[in-house]
Amino acid sequence: MALRLTTAGESHGPAVAAVLEGVPAGLALDPAAVDALLARRQRGHGRGARMRIERDRVEVLGGLRGGRTLGSPLLLVVRNRDDSLERLPPVTRPRPGHADLAGMLKMETPDARGILERASARSTAALVAAGAVAEALLSACGVEVAGFCVSVGGVEAATLPARIPALRAARDRSDFLCPDASVEGAMRSLVDAARAAGDTVGGVVEVWADGVPPGLGDFRVAAARLDGRIAAAMLRIPALKGVEIGDGFALAGAPGSAAHDPILPPARGGFPRRGSNRAGGIEGGMTNGERVVVRGAMKPLSSLRDGLPSVDALTGRPAAGARQRSDTCAVPAASVVAEAAVALELAAALLEKTGGDTLGEVRRNLDAYLAAARGVFGRPRRRRRAAGRRGRAAR
Ligand SMILES: Cc1cc2nc3c(=O)[nH]c(=O)nc-3n(C[C@H](O)[C@H](O)[C@H](O)COP(=O)(O)O)c2cc1C
């Protein structure tokens, strides 16, 4: 069954929720692990008052028994502490950069309340809860995913740990979820100055996935290309406006001789190795066995203290965009959402490759496939002898 996610819920409604179909039976799922990811999404220097109000906890209301998935749809609910939806006033002054204006026109209403309540990034709590399930599945299949913040307002991490465990440890010590402590002070000054000025800042998030089997995704059908699916998943995150895989945009200025990753002979019984990973682990729409590297650019948030120039739908006259409670910087939080989004796409592609109603079946199918794929480069002598025999027979 295909992995499929639907989320529901308004920002100030009673809850946000996710229905995740297609998770195989038998996967151990600890709600505390989901809560840990939800708590990370709430972190980050620069968040606004809302994140101080909410204490996100998942309630798994379907698809789980005895701590293991049943193979039926999972229903994941995160209740909102601030559930004031019915008491909130209309919003008639659309904020430039938000969904307000386009949504008012689309929904034929002068009140953007119903639009911003759903367009709000609060819904990413449900996405992150589902992403935690995807991460549990991937981890059970030897794949580890880590998202982090690379830059805030132009202040960029200079060095990153080479491996995911060290990266996670450094990231989790940081108020910006940035694994390079040396830039934290500059990030903090920048965000504090923006907050004092009533302004906002954006930045760049990055996601790594290690242990990804080669051959996930597809080269045969454009819609099945994994790079396209990951890019779409990243751009579905509110305020993410650019995506690159591997060296992405930098490759556009490099000569072909310096833009690709040499293929080196395999270690015994393994896959061919690569001399570099400029492709970010995806070639031809498929994983190639290297680390998957995805980056996303987040724009500065559009709810500004003083409101950007806009028009009031009630009067038709110029007015400042509506003032809403807002973060100054949500790049750290977006790195968690990006981690969840990439994990969901990788888990979906893994299950397409393996099939399987149970985790046991997924793993058996994965092992059998990996053994066959290793054989492609792993038995060159036998293959040469067989080719020789075929040649002699033909003569
Ligand atoms: C984790 C996260 C938190 C966000 N917090 C805010 C916020 O506090 N204020 C705001 O104006 N936008 C915030 N956004 C961005 C808006 O949701 C987004 O800009 C809006 O829905 C319009 O969509 P678009 O920017 O993709 O066009 C946040 C986005 C993310 C991923």
Short mmCIF file of C-alpha atoms and ligand atoms in Angstrom, two decimals:
data_model
loop_
_atom_site.label_atom_id
_atom_site.label_comp_id
_atom_site.label_asym_id
_atom_site.label_seq_id
_atom_site.Cartn_x
_atom_site.Cartn_y
_atom_site.Cartn_z
CA MET A 1 0.00 0.00 0.00
CA ALA A 2 1.32 3.46 -0.86
CA LEU A 3 2.31 5.77 1.99
CA ARG A 4 -0.17 8.65 1.97
CA LEU A 5 -0.54 11.60 4.32
CA THR A 6 -3.52 13.87 4.90
CA THR A 7 -3.46 16.61 7.52
CA ALA A 8 -6.36 18.61 8.95
CA GLY A 9 -7.00 21.30 11.52
CA GLU A 10 -6.92 25.07 11.92
CA SER A 11 -4.19 27.00 13.70
CA HIS A 12 -6.54 28.05 16.53
CA GLY A 13 -8.98 25.13 16.24
CA PRO A 14 -9.14 22.33 18.81
CA ALA A 15 -6.31 20.31 17.21
CA VAL A 16 -4.20 19.57 14.17
CA ALA A 17 -4.17 15.99 12.98
CA ALA A 18 -2.56 13.61 10.49
CA VAL A 19 -3.90 10.45 8.90
CA LEU A 20 -1.01 8.36 7.60
CA GLU A 21 -1.93 5.37 5.44
CA GLY A 22 0.38 2.62 4.26
CA VAL A 23 2.64 2.15 7.30
CA PRO A 24 3.42 -1.57 7.53
CA ALA A 25 2.32 -3.56 10.57
CA GLY A 26 4.76 -4.40 13.35
CA LEU A 27 6.69 -1.13 13.51
CA ALA A 28 7.48 -0.15 17.11
CA LEU A 29 6.19 3.39 17.60
CA ASP A 30 6.95 5.25 20.81
CA PRO A 31 4.78 8.38 21.19
CA ALA A 32 7.68 9.85 23.21
CA ALA A 33 9.83 9.77 20.06
CA VAL A 34 7.09 11.63 18.17
CA ASP A 35 6.89 14.15 21.03
CA ALA A 36 10.66 14.66 20.89
CA LEU A 37 10.42 15.71 17.24
CA LEU A 38 7.40 17.91 18.01
CA ALA A 39 9.36 19.55 20.83
CA ARG A 40 12.28 20.20 18.48
CA ARG A 41 9.87 21.92 16.05
CA GLN A 42 8.90 24.28 18.84
CA ARG A 43 12.49 25.23 19.57
CA GLY A 44 14.71 27.95 18.17
CA HIS A 45 15.71 31.45 19.15
CA GLY A 46 13.32 33.88 17.46
CA ARG A 47 10.02 32.08 17.98
CA GLY A 48 7.00 34.13 19.04
CA ALA A 49 4.51 33.89 21.90
CA ARG A 50 2.52 31.05 20.33
CA MET A 51 5.32 28.55 20.86
CA ARG A 52 5.50 29.52 24.52
CA ILE A 53 1.79 28.68 24.86
CA GLU A 54 1.80 25.32 23.09
CA ARG A 55 3.29 22.11 24.54
CA ASP A 56 2.83 19.73 21.66
CA ARG A 57 2.08 16.10 22.49
CA VAL A 58 0.84 13.46 20.08
CA GLU A 59 -2.19 11.30 20.77
CA VAL A 60 -2.19 8.19 18.61
CA LEU A 61 -5.91 7.52 18.22
CA GLY A 62 -5.81 4.83 15.54
CA GLY A 63 -3.53 2.23 13.99
CA LEU A 64 -1.53 1.28 17.09
CA ARG A 65 -1.79 -1.64 19.51
CA GLY A 66 0.68 -2.63 22.17
CA GLY A 67 3.15 -0.01 20.94
CA ARG A 68 3.27 -1.46 17.41
CA THR A 69 1.56 -0.36 14.22
CA LEU A 70 -1.35 -2.48 13.02
CA GLY A 71 -0.92 -1.68 9.34
CA SER A 72 -4.17 0.30 9.37
CA PRO A 73 -4.18 4.10 8.96
CA LEU A 74 -2.49 5.94 11.83
CA LEU A 75 -4.47 8.81 13.33
CA LEU A 76 -2.13 11.30 15.01
CA VAL A 77 -3.68 14.21 16.91
CA VAL A 78 -1.89 17.22 18.42
CA ARG A 79 -4.23 19.36 20.50
CA ASN A 80 -3.94 23.16 20.45
CA ARG A 81 -3.85 24.90 23.81
CA ASP A 82 -4.89 28.11 22.08
CA ASP A 83 -8.18 26.99 20.52
CA SER A 84 -9.80 30.41 20.25
CA LEU A 85 -10.95 30.01 16.62
CA GLU A 86 -14.63 30.76 17.29
CA ARG A 87 -13.77 33.96 19.16
CA LEU A 88 -11.20 35.42 16.77
CA PRO A 89 -12.13 38.53 14.73
CA PRO A 90 -12.26 38.71 10.93
CA VAL A 91 -9.07 39.69 9.08
CA THR A 92 -9.79 42.15 6.28
CA ARG A 93 -6.30 43.63 5.69
CA PRO A 94 -4.31 40.94 3.83
CA ARG A 95 -0.61 40.62 4.74
CA PRO A 96 1.74 40.83 1.74
CA GLY A 97 3.67 37.54 1.53
CA HIS A 98 1.01 35.48 3.27
CA ALA A 99 -1.85 33.43 1.81
CA ASP A 100 -4.39 36.11 2.79
CA LEU A 101 -4.98 38.05 -0.46
CA ALA A 102 -4.88 35.14 -2.91
CA GLY A 103 -7.05 33.11 -0.53
CA MET A 104 -9.64 35.90 -0.12
CA LEU A 105 -9.99 36.13 -3.90
CA LYS A 106 -10.05 32.36 -4.34
CA MET A 107 -12.62 31.80 -1.60
CA GLU A 108 -14.64 34.92 -2.55
CA THR A 109 -14.56 36.42 0.93
CA PRO A 110 -13.42 39.74 2.48
CA ASP A 111 -12.42 37.81 5.65
CA ALA A 112 -9.04 36.06 5.50
CA ARG A 113 -9.50 34.37 8.88
CA GLY A 114 -10.52 31.00 7.44
CA ILE A 115 -7.58 31.15 5.03
CA LEU A 116 -4.79 32.10 7.40
CA GLU A 117 -6.01 29.61 9.99
CA ARG A 118 -5.25 26.78 7.57
CA ALA A 119 -2.32 28.34 5.70
CA SER A 120 -0.56 28.92 9.02
CA ALA A 121 2.48 26.78 9.72
CA ARG A 122 0.71 25.34 12.76
CA SER A 123 -0.32 22.51 10.41
CA THR A 124 3.35 21.54 10.19
CA ALA A 125 3.00 20.04 13.70
CA ALA A 126 0.83 17.32 12.10
CA LEU A 127 3.38 16.87 9.31
CA VAL A 128 6.16 16.51 11.86
CA ALA A 129 4.19 13.89 13.83
CA ALA A 130 3.79 11.86 10.62
CA GLY A 131 7.45 12.44 9.80
CA ALA A 132 8.42 10.88 13.12
CA VAL A 133 6.61 7.70 12.03
CA ALA A 134 8.45 7.75 8.70
CA GLU A 135 11.75 8.17 10.57
CA ALA A 136 10.95 5.17 12.79
CA LEU A 137 10.29 3.06 9.68
CA LEU A 138 13.46 4.28 7.95
CA SER A 139 15.53 3.67 11.07
CA ALA A 140 14.20 0.10 11.26
CA CYS A 141 15.58 -0.29 7.72
CA GLY A 142 18.99 1.25 8.48
CA VAL A 143 18.29 4.79 7.24
CA GLU A 144 18.96 7.83 9.45
CA VAL A 145 17.67 11.32 8.65
CA ALA A 146 18.81 14.60 10.21
CA GLY A 147 17.64 18.14 9.52
CA PHE A 148 19.39 21.26 10.75
CA CYS A 149 19.71 24.97 10.24
CA VAL A 150 22.62 26.09 8.03
CA SER A 151 22.14 29.84 7.90
CA VAL A 152 20.05 32.63 9.39
CA GLY A 153 19.80 36.00 7.68
CA GLY A 154 23.03 35.36 5.76
CA VAL A 155 25.06 34.14 8.76
CA GLU A 156 26.16 30.68 7.65
CA ALA A 157 27.59 27.61 9.42
CA ALA A 158 31.27 27.34 8.47
CA THR A 159 31.98 23.71 9.38
CA LEU A 160 29.72 20.69 9.87
CA PRO A 161 30.48 17.39 11.62
CA ALA A 162 31.04 14.61 9.08
CA ARG A 163 28.66 12.04 10.57
CA ILE A 164 25.02 12.18 11.60
CA PRO A 165 25.42 11.22 15.31
CA ALA A 166 27.93 14.06 15.89
CA LEU A 167 25.84 16.42 13.79
CA ARG A 168 22.73 15.63 15.85
CA ALA A 169 24.59 16.13 19.14
CA ALA A 170 25.95 19.54 18.06
CA ARG A 171 22.60 20.59 16.58
CA ASP A 172 20.66 19.71 19.71
CA ARG A 173 22.97 21.86 21.86
CA SER A 174 22.22 24.89 19.68
CA ASP A 175 19.39 27.41 20.13
CA PHE A 176 19.34 27.66 16.34
CA LEU A 177 19.53 23.88 15.70
CA CYS A 178 22.75 24.78 13.88
CA PRO A 179 25.62 22.31 14.37
CA ASP A 180 28.31 25.03 14.15
CA ALA A 181 28.49 26.72 17.58
CA SER A 182 30.94 29.34 16.28
CA VAL A 183 28.20 31.23 14.40
CA GLU A 184 25.53 31.08 17.08
CA GLY A 185 26.43 34.46 18.61
CA ALA A 186 26.17 36.23 15.25
CA MET A 187 22.83 34.53 14.52
CA ARG A 188 21.49 35.59 17.92
CA SER A 189 22.54 39.24 17.45
CA LEU A 190 20.93 39.31 14.02
CA VAL A 191 17.61 37.88 15.22
CA ASP A 192 17.54 40.11 18.31
CA ALA A 193 18.15 43.19 16.19
CA ALA A 194 15.41 42.17 13.76
CA ARG A 195 12.97 41.59 16.62
CA ALA A 196 13.77 44.99 18.14
CA ALA A 197 13.13 46.60 14.74
CA GLY A 198 9.85 44.71 14.28
CA ASP A 199 11.41 42.86 11.35
CA THR A 200 11.87 39.16 10.47
CA VAL A 201 14.67 37.01 9.02
CA GLY A 202 14.87 33.90 6.82
CA GLY A 203 17.62 31.40 6.20
CA VAL A 204 18.58 28.00 4.87
CA VAL A 205 17.80 24.51 6.19
CA GLU A 206 19.52 21.25 5.24
CA VAL A 207 18.59 17.58 5.54
CA TRP A 208 20.92 14.57 5.35
CA ALA A 209 19.88 10.94 5.00
CA ASP A 210 22.48 8.19 5.47
CA GLY A 211 22.16 4.46 4.77
CA VAL A 212 19.67 5.04 1.96
CA PRO A 213 19.53 2.01 -0.35
CA PRO A 214 20.33 2.77 -4.00
CA GLY A 215 17.51 2.63 -6.52
CA LEU A 216 14.72 4.42 -4.60
CA GLY A 217 12.68 6.61 -6.92
CA ASP A 218 12.57 6.06 -10.66
CA PHE A 219 14.01 7.10 -14.00
CA ARG A 220 11.16 5.67 -16.10
CA VAL A 221 8.29 7.95 -15.17
CA ALA A 222 8.89 11.67 -14.58
CA ALA A 223 6.40 11.92 -11.71
CA ALA A 224 8.23 9.13 -9.88
CA ARG A 225 11.64 10.88 -9.93
CA LEU A 226 12.69 11.19 -6.32
CA ASP A 227 14.43 14.56 -6.76
CA GLY A 228 11.16 16.02 -8.06
CA ARG A 229 9.18 14.48 -5.22
CA ILE A 230 11.59 15.72 -2.56
CA ALA A 231 11.67 19.20 -4.12
CA ALA A 232 7.86 19.31 -4.13
CA ALA A 233 7.72 18.15 -0.50
CA MET A 234 10.17 20.90 0.50
CA LEU A 235 8.26 23.59 -1.40
CA ARG A 236 5.04 22.47 0.27
CA ILE A 237 6.52 23.76 3.55
CA PRO A 238 5.18 27.29 4.15
CA ALA A 239 7.75 30.01 3.38
CA LEU A 240 10.26 27.68 1.65
CA LYS A 241 10.96 29.24 -1.73
CA GLY A 242 14.01 27.43 -3.10
CA VAL A 243 15.36 23.88 -3.04
CA GLU A 244 18.62 22.31 -4.10
CA ILE A 245 19.83 18.74 -4.05
CA GLY A 246 23.53 18.21 -3.50
CA ASP A 247 25.58 21.12 -4.85
CA GLY A 248 22.47 22.30 -6.75
CA PHE A 249 22.85 25.89 -7.89
CA ALA A 250 26.65 25.90 -7.50
CA LEU A 251 26.87 23.18 -10.18
CA ALA A 252 25.39 25.57 -12.72
CA GLY A 253 28.66 27.51 -12.76
CA ALA A 254 31.05 24.54 -12.71
CA PRO A 255 32.55 22.74 -15.72
CA GLY A 256 31.25 19.20 -16.25
CA SER A 257 34.67 17.80 -15.36
CA ALA A 258 34.31 19.23 -11.84
CA ALA A 259 30.56 18.75 -11.35
CA HIS A 260 30.15 14.99 -11.08
CA ASP A 261 31.18 12.22 -8.70
CA PRO A 262 33.77 9.68 -9.91
CA ILE A 263 32.72 6.03 -9.62
CA LEU A 264 35.32 3.91 -7.80
CA PRO A 265 35.58 0.10 -7.55
CA PRO A 266 33.53 -1.48 -4.77
CA ALA A 267 34.99 -2.78 -1.54
CA ARG A 268 34.53 -6.58 -1.48
CA GLY A 269 30.83 -7.45 -1.65
CA GLY A 270 29.75 -3.80 -1.69
CA PHE A 271 28.50 -1.21 -4.09
CA PRO A 272 30.82 0.95 -6.21
CA ARG A 273 32.03 3.89 -4.11
CA ARG A 274 32.01 7.56 -5.12
CA GLY A 275 34.88 10.00 -4.93
CA SER A 276 32.59 12.88 -3.91
CA ASN A 277 28.89 13.60 -3.44
CA ARG A 278 28.11 16.67 -5.50
CA ALA A 279 24.91 14.99 -6.72
CA GLY A 280 23.58 14.83 -3.16
CA GLY A 281 22.84 11.11 -3.40
CA ILE A 282 20.36 11.30 -6.28
CA GLU A 283 21.10 10.64 -9.95
CA GLY A 284 18.52 10.06 -12.67
CA GLY A 285 15.69 10.54 -10.18
CA MET A 286 16.98 7.64 -8.02
CA THR A 287 19.04 7.35 -4.89
CA ASN A 288 22.57 6.20 -5.75
CA GLY A 289 23.56 4.89 -2.31
CA GLU A 290 25.38 8.05 -1.18
CA ARG A 291 24.16 10.48 1.48
CA VAL A 292 21.03 12.30 0.34
CA VAL A 293 21.58 16.05 0.81
CA VAL A 294 18.71 18.51 0.43
CA ARG A 295 18.68 22.25 1.13
CA GLY A 296 15.77 24.65 1.34
CA ALA A 297 15.71 28.46 1.36
CA MET A 298 13.19 30.06 3.73
CA LYS A 299 12.02 33.61 3.10
CA PRO A 300 11.73 36.09 5.99
CA LEU A 301 8.30 35.72 7.61
CA SER A 302 5.60 38.02 6.33
CA SER A 303 3.74 38.99 9.55
CA LEU A 304 5.60 42.15 10.47
CA ARG A 305 4.94 44.18 13.63
CA ASP A 306 4.05 47.33 11.73
CA GLY A 307 2.30 45.68 8.79
CA LEU A 308 3.43 46.08 5.18
CA PRO A 309 1.39 48.25 2.77
CA SER A 310 -1.97 46.66 1.96
CA VAL A 311 -5.66 47.45 1.36
CA ASP A 312 -8.65 46.95 3.68
CA ALA A 313 -11.29 44.81 1.95
CA LEU A 314 -14.05 46.63 3.91
CA THR A 315 -13.14 50.12 2.69
CA GLY A 316 -11.05 49.48 -0.43
CA ARG A 317 -8.56 52.02 0.99
CA PRO A 318 -4.84 51.67 1.75
CA ALA A 319 -4.10 50.17 5.18
CA ALA A 320 -1.25 48.34 6.89
CA GLY A 321 -1.45 44.53 6.64
CA ALA A 322 -3.13 42.88 9.63
CA ARG A 323 -1.00 42.38 12.72
CA GLN A 324 -0.82 38.76 13.85
CA ARG A 325 1.20 37.07 16.57
CA SER A 326 4.37 36.04 14.79
CA ASP A 327 7.83 34.54 14.98
CA THR A 328 10.86 36.70 14.16
CA CYS A 329 12.75 33.70 12.79
CA ALA A 330 11.40 30.17 12.25
CA VAL A 331 14.36 28.72 10.33
CA PRO A 332 15.29 26.23 13.12
CA ALA A 333 11.67 25.01 13.25
CA ALA A 334 11.57 24.76 9.47
CA SER A 335 14.63 22.48 9.59
CA VAL A 336 12.57 20.01 11.64
CA VAL A 337 9.66 20.26 9.22
CA ALA A 338 12.08 19.69 6.32
CA GLU A 339 13.51 16.62 8.08
CA ALA A 340 9.97 15.24 8.40
CA ALA A 341 9.09 16.05 4.79
CA VAL A 342 12.21 14.36 3.40
CA ALA A 343 11.72 11.34 5.70
CA LEU A 344 8.16 10.90 4.42
CA GLU A 345 9.30 10.98 0.78
CA LEU A 346 12.15 8.53 1.43
CA ALA A 347 9.86 6.19 3.37
CA ALA A 348 7.30 6.30 0.55
CA ALA A 349 9.98 5.51 -2.05
CA LEU A 350 11.40 2.71 0.13
CA LEU A 351 7.99 1.07 0.47
CA GLU A 352 7.42 1.36 -3.29
CA LYS A 353 10.66 -0.57 -3.79
CA THR A 354 10.04 -3.25 -1.18
CA GLY A 355 6.27 -3.55 -0.87
CA GLY A 356 5.29 -5.43 2.28
CA ASP A 357 2.33 -5.49 4.65
CA THR A 358 4.53 -6.06 7.68
CA LEU A 359 7.87 -4.65 8.73
CA GLY A 360 9.29 -8.19 8.52
CA GLU A 361 8.24 -8.45 4.89
CA VAL A 362 9.66 -5.00 4.11
CA ARG A 363 13.01 -6.00 5.60
CA ARG A 364 13.12 -9.41 3.85
CA ASN A 365 12.36 -7.79 0.53
CA LEU A 366 14.92 -5.06 1.15
CA ASP A 367 17.64 -7.58 2.07
CA ALA A 368 16.88 -9.72 -1.01
CA TYR A 369 17.01 -6.66 -3.27
CA LEU A 370 20.26 -5.38 -1.74
CA ALA A 371 21.88 -8.81 -2.16
CA ALA A 372 20.87 -8.87 -5.84
CA ALA A 373 22.00 -5.28 -6.42
CA ARG A 374 25.38 -5.96 -4.75
CA GLY A 375 25.82 -8.83 -7.20
CA VAL A 376 25.77 -6.41 -10.14
CA PHE A 377 29.35 -5.30 -9.38
CA GLY A 378 30.19 -7.88 -6.76
CA ARG A 379 30.81 -10.96 -8.96
CA PRO A 380 32.86 -9.62 -11.86
CA ARG A 381 34.99 -12.80 -12.34
CA ARG A 382 32.04 -15.16 -12.68
CA ARG A 383 30.34 -12.68 -14.94
CA ARG A 384 33.46 -12.39 -17.14
CA ARG A 385 33.70 -16.20 -17.38
CA ALA A 386 29.98 -16.46 -18.29
CA ALA A 387 30.39 -13.73 -20.92
CA GLY A 388 33.40 -15.64 -22.29
CA ARG A 389 31.38 -18.87 -22.50
CA ARG A 390 28.54 -17.07 -24.29
CA GLY A 391 31.06 -15.58 -26.75
CA ARG A 392 32.63 -19.00 -27.51
CA ALA A 393 29.18 -20.62 -27.98
CA ALA A 394 28.20 -17.89 -30.44
CA ARG A 395 31.35 -18.58 -32.48
C1 LIG B 1 7.81 26.47 11.22
C2 LIG B 1 7.22 27.66 10.54
C3 LIG B 1 6.75 28.74 11.31
C4 LIG B 1 6.22 29.86 10.70
N1 LIG B 1 5.82 30.91 11.48
C5 LIG B 1 5.33 32.03 10.89
C6 LIG B 1 4.98 33.18 11.67
O1 LIG B 1 5.07 33.18 12.89
N2 LIG B 1 4.54 34.28 11.00
C7 LIG B 1 4.41 34.32 9.64
O2 LIG B 1 4.01 35.33 9.09
N3 LIG B 1 4.72 33.24 8.89
C8 LIG B 1 5.17 32.11 9.47
N4 LIG B 1 5.52 31.04 8.68
C9 LIG B 1 5.39 31.14 7.22
C10 LIG B 1 3.95 31.22 6.74
O3 LIG B 1 3.21 30.11 7.20
C11 LIG B 1 3.93 31.31 5.21
O4 LIG B 1 4.74 32.35 4.78
C12 LIG B 1 2.51 31.54 4.70
O5 LIG B 1 1.71 30.40 4.98
C13 LIG B 1 2.45 31.83 3.19
O6 LIG B 1 2.97 30.78 2.45
P1 LIG B 1 4.22 31.00 1.48
O7 LIG B 1 5.22 31.82 2.25
O8 LIG B 1 4.75 29.61 1.22
O9 LIG B 1 3.77 31.69 0.25
C14 LIG B 1 6.10 29.90 9.27
C15 LIG B 1 6.55 28.82 8.52
C16 LIG B 1 7.12 27.72 9.13
C17 LIG B 1 7.61 26.56 8.30
#
